[in-house]
Coordinates of C-alpha atoms and ligand atoms in Angstrom, one line a residue:
M300 CA -30.6 16.8 37.5
S301 CA -28.7 14.7 34.4
A302 CA -26.0 12.6 35.9
E303 CA -22.7 14.2 35.2
P304 CA -19.2 12.8 35.6
T305 CA -17.8 13.2 39.3
E306 CA -14.0 14.7 39.3
T307 CA -11.4 14.2 42.2
A308 CA -9.5 17.1 43.7
T309 CA -6.6 17.1 41.5
E310 CA -9.0 17.4 38.1
S311 CA -10.6 20.4 39.6
S312 CA -11.6 23.2 37.8
P313 CA -9.9 26.5 38.1
E314 CA -13.3 28.3 38.9
P315 CA -14.9 27.3 42.1
R316 CA -18.1 26.1 41.5
A317 CA -19.5 23.8 44.3
D318 CA -22.6 25.6 46.0
I319 CA -22.2 23.6 49.5
A320 CA -19.7 21.2 50.9
V321 CA -19.9 18.6 53.6
T322 CA -17.4 17.2 55.4
G323 CA -18.0 13.8 57.0
L324 CA -19.4 11.2 55.1
A325 CA -21.0 8.8 57.2
V326 CA -25.0 8.0 57.4
M327 CA -25.7 11.8 57.8
G328 CA -23.1 13.6 55.9
A329 CA -23.2 11.1 52.7
N330 CA -27.1 10.9 52.9
L331 CA -27.4 15.0 53.0
A332 CA -24.6 15.4 50.4
R333 CA -26.7 13.1 48.0
N334 CA -29.8 15.2 48.7
F335 CA -28.1 18.5 47.8
A336 CA -27.0 16.9 44.7
R337 CA -30.4 15.5 43.6
H338 CA -31.9 19.0 44.1
G339 CA -29.1 20.3 41.3
Y340 CA -26.4 21.7 43.6
V341 CA -23.2 20.8 43.1
V342 CA -21.9 19.5 46.3
A343 CA -18.1 19.4 47.4
V344 CA -17.6 16.2 49.6
H345 CA -14.6 15.1 51.9
N346 CA -14.1 12.7 54.8
R347 CA -11.2 12.5 57.0
S348 CA -10.6 9.3 55.4
A349 CA -10.6 8.8 52.1
E350 CA -12.6 5.8 51.4
R351 CA -16.1 6.9 52.4
T352 CA -15.7 10.1 49.8
E353 CA -14.6 7.7 47.3
S354 CA -17.5 5.1 47.9
L355 CA -19.9 8.0 48.0
L356 CA -18.6 8.5 44.3
A357 CA -18.8 5.4 43.0
E358 CA -21.8 4.2 44.0
H359 CA -24.2 7.6 44.4
G360 CA -22.0 9.9 41.8
D361 CA -24.5 9.4 39.0
E362 CA -27.3 11.1 41.0
G363 CA -26.1 14.8 40.9
E364 CA -22.5 16.8 40.3
F365 CA -20.4 16.2 43.2
V366 CA -16.3 17.2 43.3
G367 CA -14.5 14.9 45.6
T368 CA -11.8 16.4 47.4
E369 CA -9.1 15.0 49.7
T370 CA -8.5 18.1 52.1
L371 CA -9.8 20.7 54.2
A372 CA -8.4 22.9 51.8
E373 CA -9.2 21.3 48.7
L374 CA -12.5 21.4 49.7
V375 CA -12.8 25.2 50.4
A376 CA -10.6 25.8 46.7
E377 CA -14.1 24.4 45.0
L378 CA -16.6 26.8 46.8
K379 CA -18.3 29.6 45.3
R380 CA -18.5 32.7 47.7
P381 CA -20.2 32.8 50.5
R382 CA -18.9 29.3 51.0
R383 CA -20.9 27.3 53.2
V384 CA -19.6 23.8 54.5
L385 CA -21.6 21.7 56.6
V386 CA -19.5 19.7 59.4
M387 CA -21.4 15.9 59.8
V388 CA -18.9 14.2 61.8
A389 CA -18.7 12.9 65.3
A390 CA -19.8 15.5 68.3
G391 CA -16.2 14.8 69.7
A392 CA -14.6 16.1 66.5
V393 CA -16.7 18.9 65.7
D394 CA -14.6 21.7 67.2
A395 CA -11.1 20.1 65.6
V396 CA -12.6 20.4 62.6
I397 CA -14.3 24.0 63.0
A398 CA -10.9 24.9 64.0
E399 CA -9.3 23.6 60.7
L400 CA -12.3 25.8 58.6
A401 CA -12.0 28.9 60.4
E402 CA -8.4 29.1 58.9
L403 CA -9.1 28.4 55.9
L404 CA -12.6 31.0 55.5
E405 CA -12.9 34.0 55.0
P406 CA -15.4 36.7 56.5
G407 CA -18.9 36.2 55.4
D408 CA -18.1 32.4 55.0
V409 CA -21.1 30.4 56.7
V410 CA -19.6 26.8 58.7
I411 CA -23.0 24.6 59.5
D412 CA -23.2 21.9 62.3
G413 CA -25.6 19.3 61.2
G414 CA -24.9 16.9 63.9
N415 CA -26.7 16.8 67.2
S416 CA -24.4 19.2 69.0
H417 CA -25.3 20.5 72.8
Y418 CA -26.7 24.1 72.4
P419 CA -23.9 25.1 75.2
D420 CA -21.2 24.5 72.2
T421 CA -23.5 25.8 69.6
I422 CA -23.8 29.6 71.4
R423 CA -20.1 29.2 72.3
R424 CA -19.0 28.5 68.9
E425 CA -21.3 31.0 67.2
Q426 CA -19.5 33.5 69.4
A427 CA -16.4 32.8 68.8
L428 CA -16.9 32.6 64.8
A429 CA -18.7 35.8 64.8
E430 CA -15.3 37.5 65.9
R431 CA -13.7 36.3 63.1
G432 CA -16.4 37.1 61.0
L433 CA -17.6 33.9 60.2
H434 CA -21.4 32.9 60.5
F435 CA -22.1 29.9 62.4
V436 CA -25.2 28.2 62.0
G437 CA -26.0 25.1 64.5
V438 CA -28.7 23.0 62.3
G439 CA -31.0 20.3 64.0
V440 CA -31.6 17.8 61.8
S441 CA -34.1 14.9 62.5
G442 CA -35.5 12.2 60.4
G443 CA -32.5 9.6 60.9
E444 CA -30.5 8.3 57.6
D445 CA -33.9 8.3 55.3
G446 CA -35.0 11.7 56.3
A447 CA -31.5 13.4 55.5
L448 CA -31.4 11.4 51.7
N449 CA -35.4 12.0 51.0
G450 CA -36.1 15.1 53.3
P451 CA -35.4 16.0 56.9
A452 CA -37.1 18.2 59.3
I453 CA -34.6 21.0 59.9
M454 CA -33.9 23.2 62.5
P455 CA -31.7 26.0 61.7
G456 CA -30.3 28.4 64.2
G457 CA -27.9 31.3 63.4
S458 CA -27.7 34.6 62.6
P459 CA -31.0 36.1 60.3
A460 CA -28.1 37.4 57.7
S461 CA -26.8 33.5 57.6
Y462 CA -30.1 32.2 56.9
Q463 CA -30.3 34.3 53.7
S464 CA -27.6 32.8 51.8
L465 CA -27.9 29.3 53.2
G466 CA -32.0 29.1 54.4
P467 CA -33.2 28.8 50.3
M468 CA -30.8 25.4 50.1
L469 CA -32.0 23.9 53.2
E470 CA -35.4 24.5 52.5
D471 CA -34.8 22.6 48.8
I472 CA -33.7 19.9 50.7
A473 CA -36.3 19.3 53.9
A474 CA -39.4 17.5 53.8
D475 CA -42.5 19.3 53.2
F476 CA -46.0 19.1 54.4
Q477 CA -48.7 20.4 52.5
G478 CA -46.1 22.7 50.3
D479 CA -44.4 24.2 53.4
P480 CA -41.0 23.1 54.1
C481 CA -40.2 21.7 57.2
C482 CA -37.6 24.3 57.6
A483 CA -37.6 27.5 58.9
W484 CA -35.4 29.8 60.4
I485 CA -35.6 29.3 64.7
G486 CA -33.3 31.5 66.2
P487 CA -29.9 32.8 66.8
N488 CA -27.1 31.0 67.9
G489 CA -28.2 27.5 69.9
A490 CA -31.9 28.0 69.5
G491 CA -31.7 25.6 66.1
H492 CA -29.7 22.8 68.2
Y493 CA -32.0 23.5 71.2
V494 CA -35.2 22.9 69.4
K495 CA -33.9 19.8 67.8
M496 CA -32.9 18.5 71.5
V497 CA -36.5 19.3 72.7
H498 CA -37.6 17.3 69.7
N499 CA -35.4 14.4 70.8
G500 CA -36.6 14.9 74.2
I501 CA -40.2 14.4 73.1
E502 CA -39.1 11.8 71.0
Y503 CA -37.9 9.7 74.1
A504 CA -41.4 10.4 75.5
D505 CA -43.2 9.3 72.4
M506 CA -41.1 5.8 72.5
Q507 CA -41.8 5.4 76.3
V508 CA -45.6 5.7 76.3
I509 CA -45.9 3.6 73.6
G510 CA -43.5 1.3 75.5
E511 CA -45.9 1.6 78.3
A512 CA -49.0 0.9 76.5
Y513 CA -47.6 -2.1 74.7
D514 CA -46.6 -3.2 78.0
L515 CA -50.0 -3.1 79.6
M516 CA -51.6 -4.9 76.7
R517 CA -49.1 -7.7 77.1
Q518 CA -48.9 -8.1 80.7
V519 CA -52.2 -7.4 81.9
A520 CA -54.5 -8.4 79.1
G521 CA -52.1 -11.1 77.5
I522 CA -52.5 -9.6 74.0
S523 CA -49.5 -11.0 71.6
P524 CA -47.5 -8.9 69.5
A525 CA -49.3 -9.7 66.3
E526 CA -52.8 -8.8 67.8
Q527 CA -51.1 -5.6 68.9
A528 CA -49.7 -4.8 65.3
E529 CA -52.9 -4.7 64.3
I530 CA -54.0 -2.6 67.0
F531 CA -51.2 -0.2 66.8
A532 CA -51.9 -0.1 62.8
T533 CA -55.6 0.7 63.8
W534 CA -54.7 3.4 66.1
N535 CA -52.5 4.8 63.4
T536 CA -56.0 5.8 61.5
T537 CA -57.2 7.8 64.9
Q538 CA -55.9 10.8 66.7
L539 CA -52.7 9.3 67.4
E540 CA -51.8 8.8 63.9
S541 CA -47.9 9.2 63.7
Y542 CA -44.6 7.6 62.4
L543 CA -43.8 5.7 65.3
I544 CA -47.8 4.6 65.5
D545 CA -47.0 3.2 62.7
I546 CA -43.4 1.7 63.0
T547 CA -44.6 0.2 66.1
A548 CA -47.1 -1.6 64.3
Q549 CA -44.4 -3.0 61.8
V550 CA -42.0 -4.0 64.7
L551 CA -44.1 -5.9 66.5
G552 CA -45.3 -7.6 63.7
H553 CA -42.1 -8.5 62.4
I554 CA -40.8 -12.5 63.2
D555 CA -37.6 -13.2 64.1
A556 CA -36.4 -15.6 61.2
T557 CA -33.9 -17.5 63.2
T558 CA -36.3 -18.4 66.3
G559 CA -39.8 -18.0 64.4
K560 CA -40.7 -15.7 67.8
P561 CA -41.9 -11.9 67.6
L562 CA -38.7 -10.7 67.0
V563 CA -39.4 -7.9 70.3
D564 CA -39.5 -10.9 72.1
V565 CA -35.4 -11.7 71.3
I566 CA -34.7 -8.1 71.9
V567 CA -32.3 -7.5 74.9
D568 CA -35.0 -4.8 76.9
S569 CA -32.5 -2.6 77.4
A570 CA -32.7 0.8 76.0
G571 CA -29.7 2.9 74.7
Q572 CA -29.3 6.4 74.5
K573 CA -26.7 9.1 72.7
G574 CA -27.5 12.0 75.5
T575 CA -29.8 14.4 73.7
G576 CA -33.1 13.0 76.3
R577 CA -30.8 13.7 79.1
W578 CA -29.8 17.0 77.8
T579 CA -33.1 17.7 77.4
A580 CA -34.3 16.9 81.2
I581 CA -31.2 18.8 82.4
S582 CA -31.8 21.8 80.6
G583 CA -35.7 21.8 82.5
L584 CA -33.8 21.8 85.2
D585 CA -31.6 24.5 84.5
I586 CA -34.4 26.2 83.4
G587 CA -37.1 25.8 85.7
S588 CA -39.4 24.0 83.2
G589 CA -40.8 20.7 85.0
V590 CA -40.8 18.3 82.3
A591 CA -41.3 15.3 84.8
A592 CA -42.6 12.9 81.8
I593 CA -39.7 13.9 79.5
A594 CA -37.3 13.0 82.3
E595 CA -39.3 10.1 83.1
S596 CA -38.8 8.5 79.6
V597 CA -34.9 8.9 80.0
F598 CA -34.5 7.4 83.4
A599 CA -36.7 4.6 82.0
R600 CA -33.9 3.9 79.6
T601 CA -31.4 4.4 82.4
V602 CA -33.5 2.0 84.6
S603 CA -33.8 -0.2 81.6
S604 CA -29.7 -0.6 81.1
Q605 CA -29.0 -1.3 84.9
R606 CA -29.4 -4.9 83.8
Q607 CA -27.3 -6.6 87.0
V608 CA -29.0 -4.6 89.5
R609 CA -32.4 -5.5 87.9
A610 CA -31.3 -9.4 87.8
Q611 CA -30.6 -9.0 91.3
A612 CA -33.8 -7.5 91.9
Q613 CA -35.7 -9.9 89.8
Q614 CA -34.4 -12.5 92.6
L615 CA -35.2 -10.5 95.7
L616 CA -38.1 -7.7 95.5
S617 CA -41.5 -9.5 94.8
A618 CA -44.8 -7.7 93.0
G619 CA -46.9 -7.7 96.1
A620 CA -49.6 -7.3 93.7
E621 CA -53.3 -9.6 93.6
P622 CA -54.1 -10.8 89.4
V623 CA -55.9 -8.4 87.7
T624 CA -58.3 -9.3 85.5
I625 CA -59.4 -7.7 82.3
D626 CA -63.2 -8.3 81.9
D627 CA -63.8 -6.1 78.5
R628 CA -60.6 -6.5 76.2
E629 CA -62.1 -3.9 74.0
A630 CA -62.7 -1.5 76.4
F631 CA -59.2 -2.1 78.5
I632 CA -57.8 -1.4 75.0
D633 CA -59.5 1.9 74.0
D634 CA -58.6 2.7 77.5
V635 CA -54.7 2.1 77.2
A636 CA -55.3 4.3 73.8
Q637 CA -56.9 7.1 75.9
A638 CA -53.9 7.2 78.3
L639 CA -51.4 7.0 75.9
Y640 CA -53.0 10.1 74.2
A641 CA -52.9 11.9 77.1
S642 CA -49.9 11.3 78.5
K643 CA -48.6 11.7 74.5
L644 CA -50.6 15.7 75.0
V645 CA -48.6 16.3 78.6
S646 CA -45.2 15.5 77.1
Y647 CA -45.8 17.7 74.1
A648 CA -47.3 20.4 76.5
Q649 CA -44.2 19.6 78.5
G650 CA -41.7 20.2 75.6
I651 CA -43.8 23.5 74.2
D652 CA -43.3 24.6 78.2
M653 CA -39.4 24.6 78.2
L654 CA -39.4 26.3 74.4
T655 CA -41.2 29.5 75.8
T656 CA -39.4 29.1 79.3
A657 CA -35.6 28.5 76.9
A658 CA -36.8 31.6 74.8
A659 CA -36.8 33.9 77.8
T660 CA -33.8 32.6 79.1
Y661 CA -31.6 32.9 76.2
D662 CA -33.6 36.0 74.3
W663 CA -34.3 33.6 71.6
P664 CA -37.9 34.6 69.4
L665 CA -39.1 31.1 69.2
D666 CA -42.5 30.7 67.3
I667 CA -43.9 27.6 68.6
G668 CA -46.4 27.9 65.4
T669 CA -43.9 27.6 63.4
I670 CA -41.6 25.2 65.4
A671 CA -44.7 22.8 65.4
S672 CA -45.1 23.4 61.8
L673 CA -41.7 22.2 61.1
W674 CA -42.4 18.8 63.3
R675 CA -45.0 17.7 61.1
N676 CA -43.3 15.8 58.4
G677 CA -39.5 14.3 58.1
C678 CA -39.1 13.9 61.8
I679 CA -39.5 11.3 64.0
I680 CA -42.2 13.0 66.1
R681 CA -44.3 13.4 63.1
A682 CA -48.0 13.1 63.8
R683 CA -51.6 14.2 62.8
L684 CA -51.3 16.4 66.5
L685 CA -48.5 18.4 65.4
D686 CA -50.8 20.2 62.7
E687 CA -53.1 20.9 65.5
I688 CA -50.6 22.1 67.8
M689 CA -49.7 24.7 64.9
Q690 CA -53.0 25.9 64.6
A691 CA -53.2 26.2 68.7
Y692 CA -50.0 28.2 68.6
G693 CA -51.3 31.0 65.5
G694 CA -50.5 28.8 62.7
R695 CA -47.2 28.8 60.8
D696 CA -45.3 32.3 59.6
V697 CA -42.1 32.1 59.3
T698 CA -42.2 35.9 59.7
R699 CA -43.4 36.1 63.4
H700 CA -40.8 36.2 66.1
P701 CA -42.7 36.5 69.4
D702 CA -40.5 39.1 72.1
P703 CA -38.6 36.6 73.9
Q704 CA -39.6 37.7 77.3
N705 CA -43.6 37.5 77.0
S706 CA -43.9 34.8 74.5
G707 CA -46.9 33.7 76.2
A708 CA -48.8 36.8 75.5
G709 CA -51.3 37.2 73.1
D710 CA -52.5 34.3 71.0
Y711 CA -50.9 32.2 72.7
P712 CA -52.3 29.1 75.0
A713 CA -49.5 29.5 78.3
N714 CA -49.7 25.9 77.8
L715 CA -50.8 23.6 75.5
L716 CA -53.5 21.9 77.5
F717 CA -55.4 25.2 77.5
A718 CA -55.9 25.4 73.9
P719 CA -59.8 24.8 74.2
K720 CA -59.4 22.0 71.8
F721 CA -56.8 20.1 74.1
T722 CA -58.5 21.5 77.6
E723 CA -61.6 19.3 75.7
A724 CA -59.2 16.0 74.3
I725 CA -57.6 15.7 77.6
T726 CA -60.5 15.9 79.7
A727 CA -62.4 13.2 77.7
T728 CA -59.3 10.8 78.6
L729 CA -59.3 11.6 82.2
P730 CA -61.4 8.4 83.3
A731 CA -59.9 6.0 81.1
W732 CA -56.3 7.2 81.9
R733 CA -56.8 7.1 85.7
R734 CA -58.4 3.6 85.2
V735 CA -55.1 3.0 82.9
V736 CA -52.5 4.1 85.9
A737 CA -54.4 2.4 88.7
T738 CA -54.4 -0.6 86.6
G739 CA -51.0 -0.8 86.5
V740 CA -50.0 0.3 89.7
A741 CA -52.7 -2.7 90.9
A742 CA -51.1 -5.3 88.5
G743 CA -47.3 -4.3 89.5
V744 CA -47.0 -3.4 85.7
P745 CA -44.5 -0.2 85.6
V746 CA -46.0 3.2 83.8
P747 CA -43.7 5.5 84.6
V748 CA -44.4 8.3 82.4
F749 CA -48.6 7.4 82.0
S750 CA -48.3 8.4 85.6
S751 CA -46.2 11.1 85.7
A752 CA -47.7 12.7 82.9
L753 CA -51.2 12.5 85.1
A754 CA -49.3 13.3 88.2
W755 CA -48.0 16.4 86.6
Y756 CA -51.9 17.2 85.4
D757 CA -53.2 16.6 88.8
Q758 CA -50.5 18.9 90.1
M759 CA -51.1 21.5 88.0
R760 CA -54.9 21.7 88.5
A761 CA -54.8 21.2 92.2
E762 CA -55.9 24.3 94.3
R763 CA -53.1 23.5 97.0
L764 CA -50.1 22.0 96.9
P765 CA -47.9 20.4 99.5
A766 CA -45.3 22.7 98.6
A767 CA -46.9 24.7 101.4
L768 CA -45.9 22.1 103.8
T769 CA -42.2 21.8 101.7
Q770 CA -42.1 25.7 102.9
G771 CA -42.8 25.2 106.3
L772 CA -40.1 22.7 106.6
R773 CA -37.3 24.7 104.7
D774 CA -38.1 27.4 107.2
Y775 CA -37.8 25.5 110.4
F776 CA -34.1 23.8 109.3
G777 CA -33.2 26.5 107.2
A778 CA -34.7 29.9 108.2
H779 CA -35.1 30.0 104.2
T780 CA -38.7 32.1 104.9
Y781 CA -41.9 31.6 103.5
Q782 CA -44.5 34.1 102.0
R783 CA -47.9 34.2 103.2
V784 CA -51.2 34.1 101.7
D785 CA -52.5 37.0 103.2
R786 CA -49.8 39.3 103.4
H787 CA -47.1 40.1 101.3
G788 CA -43.1 40.1 102.4
S789 CA -41.2 37.4 103.3
F790 CA -41.4 35.2 106.8
H791 CA -40.0 33.6 109.3
T792 CA -41.2 31.7 112.1
L793 CA -38.7 31.1 115.4
W794 CA -38.9 27.8 115.7
S795 CA -36.5 27.2 118.6
Q796 CA -37.6 29.8 120.4
D797 CA -41.3 30.9 121.3
R798 CA -42.4 30.3 118.0
S799 CA -43.6 33.7 116.9
E800 CA -43.4 34.9 113.8
I801 CA -41.3 37.5 112.1
E802 CA -41.2 39.6 109.1
H803 CA -37.6 39.6 106.7
Ligands
NBP1053 P1 -20.7 9.6 63.5 O1 -21.8 10.3 64.3 O2 -20.7 8.0 63.3 O3 -19.4 10.1 62.8 C1 -18.5 9.8 62.1 C2 -17.7 10.9 61.2 O4 -17.0 11.4 61.7 C3 -16.9 9.9 60.1 O5 -17.1 10.6 58.7 C4 -15.8 10.1 61.1 O6 -14.6 10.3 59.8 C5 -15.7 11.4 61.5 N1 -14.6 11.4 62.3 C6 -14.5 11.1 63.5 BR1 -15.5 9.6 64.3 N2 -13.6 11.8 63.8 C7 -13.1 12.7 63.1 C8 -11.8 13.5 63.5 N3 -11.5 13.7 63.9 N4 -11.7 14.3 62.4 C9 -12.7 14.5 61.4 N5 -13.6 13.6 60.9 C10 -14.0 12.9 61.9 O7 -21.9 10.3 61.8 P2 -23.7 9.9 61.7 O8 -24.0 8.9 62.2 O9 -23.9 10.3 60.2 O10 -23.5 11.6 62.7 C11 -23.3 12.6 62.1 C12 -23.9 13.7 62.8 O11 -25.3 13.5 62.8 C13 -23.6 13.5 64.6 O12 -23.9 14.2 65.6 C14 -25.1 12.6 64.9 O13 -25.4 12.9 65.7 C15 -26.1 13.3 64.2 N6 -27.6 12.8 63.4 C16 -27.5 11.4 63.3 C17 -28.6 11.0 63.1 C18 -28.3 9.1 62.8 O14 -29.9 8.7 62.6 N7 -27.6 8.3 62.5 C19 -30.1 11.6 63.4 C20 -29.9 13.3 63.1 C21 -28.7 13.5 63.5 P3 -14.1 8.5 59.5 O15 -14.8 8.1 58.2 O16 -12.6 9.0 58.9 O17 -14.1 7.9 60.7

């Protein structure tokens, strides 16, 4: 769209003319505002401190039509009806900003929270605003700074009615994959933020398994970061092809200008986290979905950040491991690639299990095929695999909203690994996957997610689990009862008496 002069609030036109407003102009808000403007929308912008508004207008005002404002009241006054206000402020400020906006808006208007809010907050906020006749849309946005500007993956929750008004705009600014926008209505209230949270949980696991592959190749086979940059670049032409594998090649190949060492060697080995991985693990426990590999990847970051106690452990705790030698380097590299792929598949299988379990828990009509389609581009976990997952779950159909209480039925595989393509794919990795985990254990190189994913796989396929013994123990100390394989009912053994069995 042609550049037009920007205006300040004091010069604003009498008729509201902005299509959308953005408040909160830090990196994400400013880039989303620019993205809307570049797509021809008139964008009213506001930030608590005016400097950010001024610099957005000064540096990027020619990219489209912006209307700068200094207060939320001015911002709202610039908007055409129904008013749509995108809130992109830090998590702690969301409630206060929404409360102020709610006083300024009218029934039918739409408040959009595009930050990484926790889904219970989104459920609460949606309910509170609905009571005032306002639509509240919790939107998951993935793709970081670059995605926000050039096309993120967008996961909107909220009412279907709000999507009618807002959806086309979001689809315009989203990334696309072969013509499909990476944006579709996810489900009511907190569904969009929930799906974004699970996306982030998978992202944690994805990054951790990449780290474990790197660490094994480095520590066991002595493969340098520069050599690994080549290996990861090659992997990016295989079934592992993904954004994260691509940028791994770039980070590993980068040399620190100050020291001349690989950059990865001068970065402190303590990983940060902002909470979405932790929320994913907690939600998995809350709703009863076994997301052990995802949770393990969150714990791996936590352990990495315990630097003081790690320093002590390095002094006090030995490996007790024999040196492991790798006779066939190429075969080892190939094994690691297989283990990486298998662990990644398990992470996705666990993430999808969370979605189907959450659908039933919160009564959200989540469509896995469509959700996978949104993750094919724009977001951090974009990967070749996502297109295949989408196909395994019936392809993309934005009109399909499965019965939340029965979303494992019909054409859906009850687990990702039950889709024939993935059953076959994971089966092919098994010998290599087991060798790699065994090598890590033997060498004392930690592989928490490779091994957790394999343990999950073996638990799922096991004919008998030691849970039977657990139940026996629970009955012994707590009279918790157990069920029998040969009869219906609940039973208790009178452990402290004659050890006869009674039925409860
Ligand atoms: P930040 O999360 O860093 O928040 C900064 C913004 O919040 C500024 O506009 C700031 O205004 C505003 N703000 C604060 Br702090 N306190 C406020 C208050 N009391 N009232 C009004 N405004 C207030 O911004 P971000 O990194 O752009 O992220 C925005 C959201 O998007 C977050 O929820 C984040 O988790 C999410 N997200 C970020 C990424 C990413 O890659 N960064 C990706 C996906 C999602 P000020 O300028 O006056 O201080």
